[in-house]
Coordinates of C-alpha atoms in Angstrom, one line a residue:
Chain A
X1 CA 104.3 -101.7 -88.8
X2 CA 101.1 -100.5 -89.2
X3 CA 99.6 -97.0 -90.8
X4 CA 97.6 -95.9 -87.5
X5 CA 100.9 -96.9 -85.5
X6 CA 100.1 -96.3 -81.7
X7 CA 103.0 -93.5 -81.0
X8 CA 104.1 -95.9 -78.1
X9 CA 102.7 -99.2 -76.8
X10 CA 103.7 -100.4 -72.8
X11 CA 104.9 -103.7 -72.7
X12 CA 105.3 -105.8 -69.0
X13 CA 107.0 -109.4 -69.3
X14 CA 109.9 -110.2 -71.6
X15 CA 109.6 -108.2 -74.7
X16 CA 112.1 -111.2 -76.1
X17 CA 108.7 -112.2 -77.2
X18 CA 108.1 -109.7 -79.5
X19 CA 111.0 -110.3 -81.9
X20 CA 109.8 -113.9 -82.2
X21 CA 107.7 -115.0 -85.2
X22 CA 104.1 -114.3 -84.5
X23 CA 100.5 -116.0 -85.0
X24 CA 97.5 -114.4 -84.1
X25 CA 95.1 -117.0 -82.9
X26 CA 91.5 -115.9 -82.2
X27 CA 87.9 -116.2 -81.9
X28 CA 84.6 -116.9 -80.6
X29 CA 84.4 -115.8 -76.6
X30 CA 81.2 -118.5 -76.5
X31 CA 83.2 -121.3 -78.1
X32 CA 82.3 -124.9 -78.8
X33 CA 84.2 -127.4 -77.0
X34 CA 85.9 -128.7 -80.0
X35 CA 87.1 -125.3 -81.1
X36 CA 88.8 -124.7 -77.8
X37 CA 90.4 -128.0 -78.2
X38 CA 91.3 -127.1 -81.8
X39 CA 93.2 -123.7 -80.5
X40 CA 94.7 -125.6 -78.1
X41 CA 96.2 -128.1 -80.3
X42 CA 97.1 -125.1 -82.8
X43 CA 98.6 -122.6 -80.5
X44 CA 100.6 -125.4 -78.9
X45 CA 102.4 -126.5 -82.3
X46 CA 102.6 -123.0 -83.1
X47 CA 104.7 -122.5 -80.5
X48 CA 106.6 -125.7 -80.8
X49 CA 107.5 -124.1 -84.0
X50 CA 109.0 -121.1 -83.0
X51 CA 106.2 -118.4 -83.5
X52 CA 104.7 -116.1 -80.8
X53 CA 100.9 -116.6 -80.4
X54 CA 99.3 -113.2 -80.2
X55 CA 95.5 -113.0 -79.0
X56 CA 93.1 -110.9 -77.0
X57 CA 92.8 -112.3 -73.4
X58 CA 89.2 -112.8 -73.9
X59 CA 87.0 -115.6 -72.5
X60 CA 86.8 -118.6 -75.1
X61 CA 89.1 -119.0 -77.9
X62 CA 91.5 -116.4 -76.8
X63 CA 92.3 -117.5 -73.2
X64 CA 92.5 -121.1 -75.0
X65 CA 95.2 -119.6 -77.2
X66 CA 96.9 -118.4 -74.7
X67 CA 97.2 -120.9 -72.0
X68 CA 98.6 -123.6 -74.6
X69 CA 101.0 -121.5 -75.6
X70 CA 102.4 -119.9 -72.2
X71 CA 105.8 -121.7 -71.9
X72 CA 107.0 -121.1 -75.8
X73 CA 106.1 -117.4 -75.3
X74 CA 102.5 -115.5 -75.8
X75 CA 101.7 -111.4 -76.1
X76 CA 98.2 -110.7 -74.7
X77 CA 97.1 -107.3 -76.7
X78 CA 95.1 -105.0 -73.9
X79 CA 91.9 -102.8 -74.3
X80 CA 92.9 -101.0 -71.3
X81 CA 95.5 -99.9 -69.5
X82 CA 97.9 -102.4 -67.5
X83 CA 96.5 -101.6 -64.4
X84 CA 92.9 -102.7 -66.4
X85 CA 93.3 -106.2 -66.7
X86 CA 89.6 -107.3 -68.9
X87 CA 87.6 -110.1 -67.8
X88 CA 89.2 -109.5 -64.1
X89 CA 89.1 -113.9 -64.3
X90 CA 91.6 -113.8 -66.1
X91 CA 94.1 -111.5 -64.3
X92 CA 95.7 -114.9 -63.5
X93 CA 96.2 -115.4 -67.0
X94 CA 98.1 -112.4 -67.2
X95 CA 100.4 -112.6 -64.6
X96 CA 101.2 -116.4 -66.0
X97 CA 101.8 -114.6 -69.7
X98 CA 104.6 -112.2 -68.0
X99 CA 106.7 -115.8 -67.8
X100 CA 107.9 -116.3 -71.3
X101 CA 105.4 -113.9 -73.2
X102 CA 104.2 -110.0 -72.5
X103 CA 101.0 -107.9 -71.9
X104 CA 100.8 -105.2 -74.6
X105 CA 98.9 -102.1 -74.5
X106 CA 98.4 -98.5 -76.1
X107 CA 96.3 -97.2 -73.7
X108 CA 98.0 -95.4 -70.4
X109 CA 97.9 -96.6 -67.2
X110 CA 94.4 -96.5 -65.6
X111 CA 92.6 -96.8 -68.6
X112 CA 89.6 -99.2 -68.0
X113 CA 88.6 -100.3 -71.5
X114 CA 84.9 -99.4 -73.4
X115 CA 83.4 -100.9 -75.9
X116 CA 84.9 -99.3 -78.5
X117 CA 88.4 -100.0 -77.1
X118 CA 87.9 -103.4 -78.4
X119 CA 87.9 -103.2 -82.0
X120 CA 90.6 -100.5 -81.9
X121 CA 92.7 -102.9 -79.8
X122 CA 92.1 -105.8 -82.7
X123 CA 94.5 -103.6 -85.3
X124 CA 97.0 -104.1 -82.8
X125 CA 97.1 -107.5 -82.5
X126 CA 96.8 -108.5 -86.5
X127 CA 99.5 -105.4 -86.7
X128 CA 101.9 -107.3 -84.4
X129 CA 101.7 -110.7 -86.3
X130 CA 102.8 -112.1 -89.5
X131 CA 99.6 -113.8 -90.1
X132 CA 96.2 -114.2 -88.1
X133 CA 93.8 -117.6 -87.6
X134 CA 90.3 -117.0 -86.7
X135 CA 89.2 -120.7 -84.5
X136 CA 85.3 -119.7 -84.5
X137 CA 83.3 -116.4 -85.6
X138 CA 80.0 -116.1 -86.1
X139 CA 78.7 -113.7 -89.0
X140 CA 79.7 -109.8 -87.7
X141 CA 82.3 -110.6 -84.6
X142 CA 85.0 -108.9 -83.6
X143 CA 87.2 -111.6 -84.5
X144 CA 86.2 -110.8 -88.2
X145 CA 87.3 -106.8 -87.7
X146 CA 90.8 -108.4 -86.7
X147 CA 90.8 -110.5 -89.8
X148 CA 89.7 -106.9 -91.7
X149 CA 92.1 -105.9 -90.1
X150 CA 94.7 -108.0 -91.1
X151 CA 93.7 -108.1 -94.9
X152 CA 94.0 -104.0 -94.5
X153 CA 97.8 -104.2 -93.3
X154 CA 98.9 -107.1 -95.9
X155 CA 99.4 -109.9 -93.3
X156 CA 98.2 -113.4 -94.0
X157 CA 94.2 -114.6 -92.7
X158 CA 93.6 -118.0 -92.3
X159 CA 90.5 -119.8 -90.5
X160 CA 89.3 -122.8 -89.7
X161 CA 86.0 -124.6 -91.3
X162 CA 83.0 -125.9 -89.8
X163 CA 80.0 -127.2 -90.5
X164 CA 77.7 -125.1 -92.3
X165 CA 75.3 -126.1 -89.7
X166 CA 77.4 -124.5 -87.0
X167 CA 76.5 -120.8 -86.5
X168 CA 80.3 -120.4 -84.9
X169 CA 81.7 -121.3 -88.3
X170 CA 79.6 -118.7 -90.6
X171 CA 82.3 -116.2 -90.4
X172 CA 85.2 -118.2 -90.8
X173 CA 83.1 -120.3 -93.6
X174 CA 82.9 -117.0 -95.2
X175 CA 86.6 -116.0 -94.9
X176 CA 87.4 -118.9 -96.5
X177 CA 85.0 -118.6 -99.4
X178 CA 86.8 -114.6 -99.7
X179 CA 90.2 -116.1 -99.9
X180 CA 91.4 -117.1 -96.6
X181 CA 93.4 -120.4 -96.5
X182 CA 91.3 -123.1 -95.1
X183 CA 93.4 -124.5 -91.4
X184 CA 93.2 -128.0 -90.2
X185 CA 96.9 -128.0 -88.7
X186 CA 99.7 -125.7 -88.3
X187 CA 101.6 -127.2 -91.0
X188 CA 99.1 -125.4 -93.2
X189 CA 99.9 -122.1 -91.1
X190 CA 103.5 -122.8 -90.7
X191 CA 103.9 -123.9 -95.0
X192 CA 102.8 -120.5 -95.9
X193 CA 104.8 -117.8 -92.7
X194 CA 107.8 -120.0 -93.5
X195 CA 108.9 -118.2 -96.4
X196 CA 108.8 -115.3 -94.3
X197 CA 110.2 -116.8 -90.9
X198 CA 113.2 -115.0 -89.6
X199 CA 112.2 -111.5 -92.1
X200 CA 110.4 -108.7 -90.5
X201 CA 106.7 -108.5 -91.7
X202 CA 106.8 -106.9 -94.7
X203 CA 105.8 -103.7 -95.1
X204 CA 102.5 -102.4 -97.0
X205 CA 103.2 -98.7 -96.5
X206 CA 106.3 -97.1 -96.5
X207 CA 108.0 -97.1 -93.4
X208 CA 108.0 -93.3 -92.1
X209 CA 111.3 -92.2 -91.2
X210 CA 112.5 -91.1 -88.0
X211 CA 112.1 -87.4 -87.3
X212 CA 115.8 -85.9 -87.9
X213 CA 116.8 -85.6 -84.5
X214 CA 117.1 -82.1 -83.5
X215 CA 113.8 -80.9 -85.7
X216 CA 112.0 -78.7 -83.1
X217 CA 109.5 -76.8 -84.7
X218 CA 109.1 -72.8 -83.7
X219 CA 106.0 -71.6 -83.0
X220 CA 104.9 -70.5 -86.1
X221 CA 105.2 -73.8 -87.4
X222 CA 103.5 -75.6 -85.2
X223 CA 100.3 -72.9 -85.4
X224 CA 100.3 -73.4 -89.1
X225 CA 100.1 -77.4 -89.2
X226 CA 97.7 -77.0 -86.2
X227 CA 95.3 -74.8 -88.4
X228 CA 95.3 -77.3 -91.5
X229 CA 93.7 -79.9 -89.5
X230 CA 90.5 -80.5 -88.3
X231 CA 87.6 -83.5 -87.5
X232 CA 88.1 -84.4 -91.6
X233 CA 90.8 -86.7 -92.1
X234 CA 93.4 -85.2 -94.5
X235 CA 96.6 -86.6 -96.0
X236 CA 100.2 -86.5 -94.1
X237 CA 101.7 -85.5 -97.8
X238 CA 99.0 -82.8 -98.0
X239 CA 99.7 -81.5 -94.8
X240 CA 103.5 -80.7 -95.5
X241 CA 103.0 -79.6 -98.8
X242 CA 100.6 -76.8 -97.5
X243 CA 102.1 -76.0 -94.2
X244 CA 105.6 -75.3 -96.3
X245 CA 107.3 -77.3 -93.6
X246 CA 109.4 -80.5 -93.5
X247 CA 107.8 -83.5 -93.5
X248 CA 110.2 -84.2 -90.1
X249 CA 108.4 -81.4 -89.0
X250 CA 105.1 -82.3 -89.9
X251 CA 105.8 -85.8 -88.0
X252 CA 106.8 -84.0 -84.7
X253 CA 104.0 -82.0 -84.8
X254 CA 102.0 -85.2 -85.1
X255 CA 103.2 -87.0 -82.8
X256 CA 103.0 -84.0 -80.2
X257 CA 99.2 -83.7 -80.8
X258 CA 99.2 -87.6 -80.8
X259 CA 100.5 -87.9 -77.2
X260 CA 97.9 -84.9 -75.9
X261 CA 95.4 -86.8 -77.3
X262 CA 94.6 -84.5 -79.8
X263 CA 95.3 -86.4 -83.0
X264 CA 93.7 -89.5 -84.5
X265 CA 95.3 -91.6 -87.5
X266 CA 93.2 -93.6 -89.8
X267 CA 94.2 -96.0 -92.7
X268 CA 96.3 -94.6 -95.6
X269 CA 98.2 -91.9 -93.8
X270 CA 95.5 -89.8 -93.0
X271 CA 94.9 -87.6 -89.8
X272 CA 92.3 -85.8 -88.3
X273 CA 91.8 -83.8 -84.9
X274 CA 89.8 -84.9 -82.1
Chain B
X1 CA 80.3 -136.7 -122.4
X2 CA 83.3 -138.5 -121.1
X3 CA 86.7 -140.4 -122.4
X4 CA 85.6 -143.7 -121.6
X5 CA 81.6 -143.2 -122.1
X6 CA 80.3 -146.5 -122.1
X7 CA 79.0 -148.0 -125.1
X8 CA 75.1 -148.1 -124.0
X9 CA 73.1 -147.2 -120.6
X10 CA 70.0 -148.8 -120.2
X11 CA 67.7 -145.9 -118.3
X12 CA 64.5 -146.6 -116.4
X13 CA 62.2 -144.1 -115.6
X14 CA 61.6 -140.4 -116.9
X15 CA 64.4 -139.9 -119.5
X16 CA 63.4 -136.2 -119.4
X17 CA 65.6 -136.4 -115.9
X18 CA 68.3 -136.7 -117.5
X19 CA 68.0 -133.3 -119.6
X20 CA 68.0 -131.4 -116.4
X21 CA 70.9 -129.5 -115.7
X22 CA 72.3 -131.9 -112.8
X23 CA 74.9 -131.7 -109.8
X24 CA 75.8 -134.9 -108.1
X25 CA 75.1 -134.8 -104.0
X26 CA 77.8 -137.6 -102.8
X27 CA 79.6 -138.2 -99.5
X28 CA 80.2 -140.4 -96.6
X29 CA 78.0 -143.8 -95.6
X30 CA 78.5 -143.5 -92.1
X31 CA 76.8 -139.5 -92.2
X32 CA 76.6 -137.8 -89.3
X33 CA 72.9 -136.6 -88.0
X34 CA 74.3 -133.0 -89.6
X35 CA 75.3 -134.3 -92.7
X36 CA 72.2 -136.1 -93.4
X37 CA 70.3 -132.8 -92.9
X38 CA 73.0 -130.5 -95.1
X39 CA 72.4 -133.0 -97.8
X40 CA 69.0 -133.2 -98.0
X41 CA 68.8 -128.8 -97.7
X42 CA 71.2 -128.6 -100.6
X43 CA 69.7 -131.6 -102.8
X44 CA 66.1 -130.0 -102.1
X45 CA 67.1 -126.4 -102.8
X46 CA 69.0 -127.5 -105.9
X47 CA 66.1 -129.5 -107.0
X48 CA 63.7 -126.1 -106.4
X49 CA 66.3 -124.4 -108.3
X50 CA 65.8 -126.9 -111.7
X51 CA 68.5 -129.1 -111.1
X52 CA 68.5 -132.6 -111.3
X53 CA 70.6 -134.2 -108.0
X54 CA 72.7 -137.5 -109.1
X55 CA 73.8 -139.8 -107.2
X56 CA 74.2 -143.3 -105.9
X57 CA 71.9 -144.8 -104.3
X58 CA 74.3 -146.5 -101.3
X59 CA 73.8 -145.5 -97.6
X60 CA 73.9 -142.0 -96.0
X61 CA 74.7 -138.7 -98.2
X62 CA 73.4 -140.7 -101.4
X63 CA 70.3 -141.8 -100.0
X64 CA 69.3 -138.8 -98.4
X65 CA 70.1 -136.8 -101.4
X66 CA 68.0 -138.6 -103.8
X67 CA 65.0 -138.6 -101.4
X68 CA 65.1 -134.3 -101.0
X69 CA 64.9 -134.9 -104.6
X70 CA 62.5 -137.2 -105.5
X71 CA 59.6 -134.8 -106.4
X72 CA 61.9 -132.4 -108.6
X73 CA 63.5 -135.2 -110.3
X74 CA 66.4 -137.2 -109.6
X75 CA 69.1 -139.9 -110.6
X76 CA 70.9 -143.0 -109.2
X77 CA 73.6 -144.3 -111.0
X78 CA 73.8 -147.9 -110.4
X79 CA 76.6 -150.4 -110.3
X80 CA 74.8 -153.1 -110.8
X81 CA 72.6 -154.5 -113.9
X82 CA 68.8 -153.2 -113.6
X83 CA 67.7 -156.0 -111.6
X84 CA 70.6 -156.0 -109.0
X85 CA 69.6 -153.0 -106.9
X86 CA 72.0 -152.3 -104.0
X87 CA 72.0 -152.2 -101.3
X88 CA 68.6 -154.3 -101.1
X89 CA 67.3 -151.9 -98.4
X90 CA 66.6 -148.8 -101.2
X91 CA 64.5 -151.1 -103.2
X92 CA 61.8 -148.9 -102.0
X93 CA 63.5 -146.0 -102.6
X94 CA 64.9 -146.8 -106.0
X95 CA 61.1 -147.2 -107.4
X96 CA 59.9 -143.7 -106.1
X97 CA 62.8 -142.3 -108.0
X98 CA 61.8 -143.5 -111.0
X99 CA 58.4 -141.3 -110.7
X100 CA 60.2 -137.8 -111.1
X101 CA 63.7 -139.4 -112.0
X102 CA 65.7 -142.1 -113.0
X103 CA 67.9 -145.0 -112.8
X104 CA 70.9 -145.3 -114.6
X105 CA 73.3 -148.5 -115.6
X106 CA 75.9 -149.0 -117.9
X107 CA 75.8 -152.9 -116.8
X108 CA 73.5 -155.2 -118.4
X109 CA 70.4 -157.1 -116.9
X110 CA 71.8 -159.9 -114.4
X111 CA 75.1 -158.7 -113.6
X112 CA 75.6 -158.5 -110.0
X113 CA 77.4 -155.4 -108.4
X114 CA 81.2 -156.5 -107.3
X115 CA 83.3 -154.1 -105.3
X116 CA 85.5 -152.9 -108.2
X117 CA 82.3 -151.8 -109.8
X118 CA 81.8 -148.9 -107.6
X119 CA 84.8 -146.9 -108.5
X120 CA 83.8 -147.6 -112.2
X121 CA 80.5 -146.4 -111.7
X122 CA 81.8 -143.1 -110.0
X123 CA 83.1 -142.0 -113.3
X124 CA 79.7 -142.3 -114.6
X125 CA 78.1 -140.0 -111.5
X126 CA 80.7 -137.7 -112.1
X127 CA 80.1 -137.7 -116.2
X128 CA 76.3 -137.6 -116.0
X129 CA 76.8 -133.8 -114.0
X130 CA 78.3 -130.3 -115.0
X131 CA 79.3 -130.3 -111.0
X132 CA 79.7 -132.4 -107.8
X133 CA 79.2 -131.9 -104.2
X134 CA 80.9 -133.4 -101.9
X135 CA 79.3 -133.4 -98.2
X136 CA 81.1 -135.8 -96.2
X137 CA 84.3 -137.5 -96.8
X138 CA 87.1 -139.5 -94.9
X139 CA 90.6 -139.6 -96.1
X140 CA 90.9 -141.7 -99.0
X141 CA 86.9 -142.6 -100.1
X142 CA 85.1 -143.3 -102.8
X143 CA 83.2 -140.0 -103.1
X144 CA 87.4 -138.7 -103.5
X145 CA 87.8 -141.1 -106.4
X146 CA 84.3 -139.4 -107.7
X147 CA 85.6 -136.2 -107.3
X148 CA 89.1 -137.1 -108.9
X149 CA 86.6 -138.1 -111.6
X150 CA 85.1 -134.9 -111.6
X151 CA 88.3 -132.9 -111.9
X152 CA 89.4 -135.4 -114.9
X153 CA 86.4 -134.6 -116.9
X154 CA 86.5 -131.1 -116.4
X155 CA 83.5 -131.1 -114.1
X156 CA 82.9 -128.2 -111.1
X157 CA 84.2 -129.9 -107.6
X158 CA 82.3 -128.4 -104.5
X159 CA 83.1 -129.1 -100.8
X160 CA 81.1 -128.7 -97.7
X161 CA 83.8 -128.0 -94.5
X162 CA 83.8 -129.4 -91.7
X163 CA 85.6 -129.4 -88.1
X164 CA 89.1 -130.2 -88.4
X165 CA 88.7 -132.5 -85.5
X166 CA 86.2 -134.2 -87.3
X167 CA 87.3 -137.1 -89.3
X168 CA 84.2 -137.0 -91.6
X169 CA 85.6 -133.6 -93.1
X170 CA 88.8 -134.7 -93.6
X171 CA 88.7 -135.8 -97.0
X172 CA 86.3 -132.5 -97.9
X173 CA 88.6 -129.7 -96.1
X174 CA 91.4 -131.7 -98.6
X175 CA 89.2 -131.0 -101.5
X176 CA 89.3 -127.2 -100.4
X177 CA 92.8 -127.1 -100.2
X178 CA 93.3 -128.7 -103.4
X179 CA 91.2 -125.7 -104.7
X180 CA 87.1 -127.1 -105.0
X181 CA 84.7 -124.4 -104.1
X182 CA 83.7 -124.3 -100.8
X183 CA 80.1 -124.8 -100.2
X184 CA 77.8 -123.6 -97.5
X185 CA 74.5 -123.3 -99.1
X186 CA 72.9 -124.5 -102.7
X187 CA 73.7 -121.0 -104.0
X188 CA 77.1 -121.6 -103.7
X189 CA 76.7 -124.3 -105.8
X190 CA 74.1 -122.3 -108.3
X191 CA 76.5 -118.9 -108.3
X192 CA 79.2 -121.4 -110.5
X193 CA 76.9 -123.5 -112.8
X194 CA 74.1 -120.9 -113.6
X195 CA 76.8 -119.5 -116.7
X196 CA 76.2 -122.7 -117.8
X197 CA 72.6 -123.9 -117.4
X198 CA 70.8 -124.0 -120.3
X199 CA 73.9 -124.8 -122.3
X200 CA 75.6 -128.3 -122.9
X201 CA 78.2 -129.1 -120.6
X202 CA 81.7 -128.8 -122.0
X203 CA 83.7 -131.1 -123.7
X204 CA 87.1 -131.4 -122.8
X205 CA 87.7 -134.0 -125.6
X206 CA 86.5 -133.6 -128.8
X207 CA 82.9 -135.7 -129.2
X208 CA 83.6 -138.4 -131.8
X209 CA 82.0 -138.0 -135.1
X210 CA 79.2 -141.1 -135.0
X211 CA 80.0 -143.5 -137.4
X212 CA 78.9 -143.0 -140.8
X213 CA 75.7 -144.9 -141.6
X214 CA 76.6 -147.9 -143.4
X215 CA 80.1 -148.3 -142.5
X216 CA 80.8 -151.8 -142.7
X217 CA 84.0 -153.4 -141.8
X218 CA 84.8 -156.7 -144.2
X219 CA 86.4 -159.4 -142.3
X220 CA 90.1 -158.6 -143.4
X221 CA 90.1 -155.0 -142.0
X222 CA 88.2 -156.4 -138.4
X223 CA 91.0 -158.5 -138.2
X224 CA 93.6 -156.4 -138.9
X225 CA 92.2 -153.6 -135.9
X226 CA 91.9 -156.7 -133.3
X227 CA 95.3 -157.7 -134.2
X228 CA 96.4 -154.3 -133.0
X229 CA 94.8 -154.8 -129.9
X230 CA 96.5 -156.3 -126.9
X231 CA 96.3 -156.1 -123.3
X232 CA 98.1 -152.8 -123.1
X233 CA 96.3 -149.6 -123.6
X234 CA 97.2 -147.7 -127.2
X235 CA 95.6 -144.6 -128.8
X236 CA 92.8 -145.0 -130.9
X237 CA 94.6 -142.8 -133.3
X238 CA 97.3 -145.2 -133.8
X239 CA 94.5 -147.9 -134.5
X240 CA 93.6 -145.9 -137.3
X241 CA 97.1 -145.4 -138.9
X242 CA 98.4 -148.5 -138.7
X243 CA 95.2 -150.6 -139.6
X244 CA 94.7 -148.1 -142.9
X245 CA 90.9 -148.0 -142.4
X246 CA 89.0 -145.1 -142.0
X247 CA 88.3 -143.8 -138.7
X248 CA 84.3 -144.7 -139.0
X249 CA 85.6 -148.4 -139.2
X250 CA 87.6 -148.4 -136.4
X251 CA 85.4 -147.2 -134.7
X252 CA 82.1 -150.0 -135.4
X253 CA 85.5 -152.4 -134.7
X254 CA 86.2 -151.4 -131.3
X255 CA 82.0 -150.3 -130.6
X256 CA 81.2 -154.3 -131.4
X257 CA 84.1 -155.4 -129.3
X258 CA 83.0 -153.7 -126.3
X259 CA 79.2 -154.9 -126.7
X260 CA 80.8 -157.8 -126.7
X261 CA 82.6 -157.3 -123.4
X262 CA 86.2 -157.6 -124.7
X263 CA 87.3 -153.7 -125.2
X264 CA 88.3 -151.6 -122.3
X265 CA 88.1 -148.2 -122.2
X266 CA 91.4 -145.9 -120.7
X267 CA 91.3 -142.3 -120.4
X268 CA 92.6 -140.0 -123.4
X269 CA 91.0 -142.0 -126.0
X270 CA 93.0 -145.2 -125.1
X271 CA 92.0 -148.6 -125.8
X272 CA 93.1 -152.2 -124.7
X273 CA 91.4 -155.9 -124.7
X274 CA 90.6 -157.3 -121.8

């Protein structure tokens, strides 16, 4: 549902989870006892109402998140592969999500997580909800690229206020003076996803249609859509209007480089090679 | 610059106060320690940044607004005649306003603050700025009914957020809700008014033409107008059609029966006797 859709994403636990409404709660890893308590309280009625909580597994608001919301069902989005379970304290966690929730990841098997895994791993998780609330962020955190994130693929940012005083509420201060809607319960989460409740996510881009099955490109084909990419990110549309091909064959071609590793998808349908 | 605009204030202090450009500071009695401390950054940076800070002169946010403000000029509204400050404790502090600033009644000398006074007075906090601040605020205060004010006269309503588990922001993270700007720092508060320093604040109602000099009701004609008048609130318009004087006489008319304490005032240019 996103434009820089993972080609596939490896689920363990009940993937029943999935097709349930869902809430992205996240936030500070160094949070304030009150916050905790606040994503506690949150994630718990969220679930009492039906939705999926979505978070990160990380230390703090996350884990929080997740923990209050284990027996009404929670997805923990991974940075690594499954086998990569980051912090290792929380490999507990984990195994107590498989219960009712899932363990998400685009990243294969024996992939231990960088840095940079992190942020990339964010798209997925406001891609897989209907809406996202950030508990506590200080100014530039990662919880804020989720809620860019989120903004970017059309789904709903809310966050919850602080004192001004209170260096863990700068960045949700400042989402809420940007337009998100200010959180002191679910009701105010649940008043706005309810219109929604039961619909898929709606979709910002078009949704790409399945490659016809049967389109195997030749050889030629393949060479020709290979040579019009490179490290500069180009359109999808230009690509099939200048290799002369289908755009199911384009796709296939895609997704083949995509699964070597070859092929990296940015916002707006564009490509480049790696 | 208000519906019900009383009659007369009776000023102390530097008059030139009160041609500032002002914001009203208000909020919670009981302040917590970070209240206190965001109120007196914003009333001193507002202050630095020309403004005159109103307020009321009771415990907490009001107090420790007026005293960031003292040297750049700022005023109390009172609730009680001049001679009736309260609470007794800001005696002190009501006489170092008057250096820089000033105090403010619409009551007359000897007249002893009673509780419905307060909300009364509120009007006059919120009529006296071109914005208000709200810092702290339960559920269902007196700095709301300010702020309902506010919105009434067509004034700016600011918020400062707070923790939703605090009850101190409850009545502030409503505000927000409910659409006031959300306030984290005095240039919050400066990015709205600055269109409109240096300019009168707007009128939502049209300012009534004084009366002409000279206009002089004869006996018939005042008795005629009080006849009209009765314990339930009618338009001032309707005075003037069915009494058949001119609108400068109904005016004096109603202007002596309030000096005289037996007009009240009703939003939307409404009228009754008391």
């Amino acid at each position: 549902m996103i434009d820089d859709a993972p080609p596939l994403l490896a689920v363990r636990g009940k993937t029943a989870a999935l097709r349930l409404p869902a809430v992205a709660v996240v936030g500070a890893r160094n949070a304030s006892a009150a916050g905790l308590r606040f994503a506690e309280r949150l994630a718990r009625d969220l679930g009492a109402a039906g939705f999926a909580v979505i978070s990160g597994l990380t230390r703090g608001i996350d884990a929080a998140s997740h923990r209050a919301s284990l027996g009404s069902g929670t997805i923990a989005v991974l940075a690594g592969g499954h086998d990569h379970i980051y912090p290792r304290e929380h490999v507990e966690l984990a195994d107590a999500i498989l219960a009712q929730g899932a363990l998400v990841s685009e990243m294969p098997f024996g992939h231990e997580p960088r840095a940079r895994d992190f942020p990339r791993r964010n798209r997925l998780i406001s891609g897989l909800c209907a809406g996202i609330v950030v508990v506590e962020a200080a100014k530039c955190s990662g919880s804020l690229i989720t809620a860019r994130f989120a903004l970017e693929q059309g789904r709903e940012v809310f966050a919850v206020p602080g004192s001004p005083l209170d260096p863990r509420a700068e960045g949700t201060n400042d989402l809420i003076k940007q337009g998100a809607t200010l959180v002191t319960d679910a009701a105010d989460v649940i008043a706005v996803l309810r219109p929604i409740l039961g619909k898929p996510v709606e979709f910002r881009a078009e949704e790409p249609e399945a490659p016809a099955p049967g389109a195997e490109p030749d050889v030629g084909e393949r060479a020709r859509i290979v040579a019009l990419l490179g490290p500069t990110p180009v359109p999808i549309d230009d690509l099939v209007r200048l290799s002369g091909s289908s755009p199911a064959i384009v796709r296939v071609v895609l997704l083949e480089l995509e699964l070597a590793g070859r092929l990296e998808r940015h916002g707006g349908a564009l490509v480049s090679l790696l």
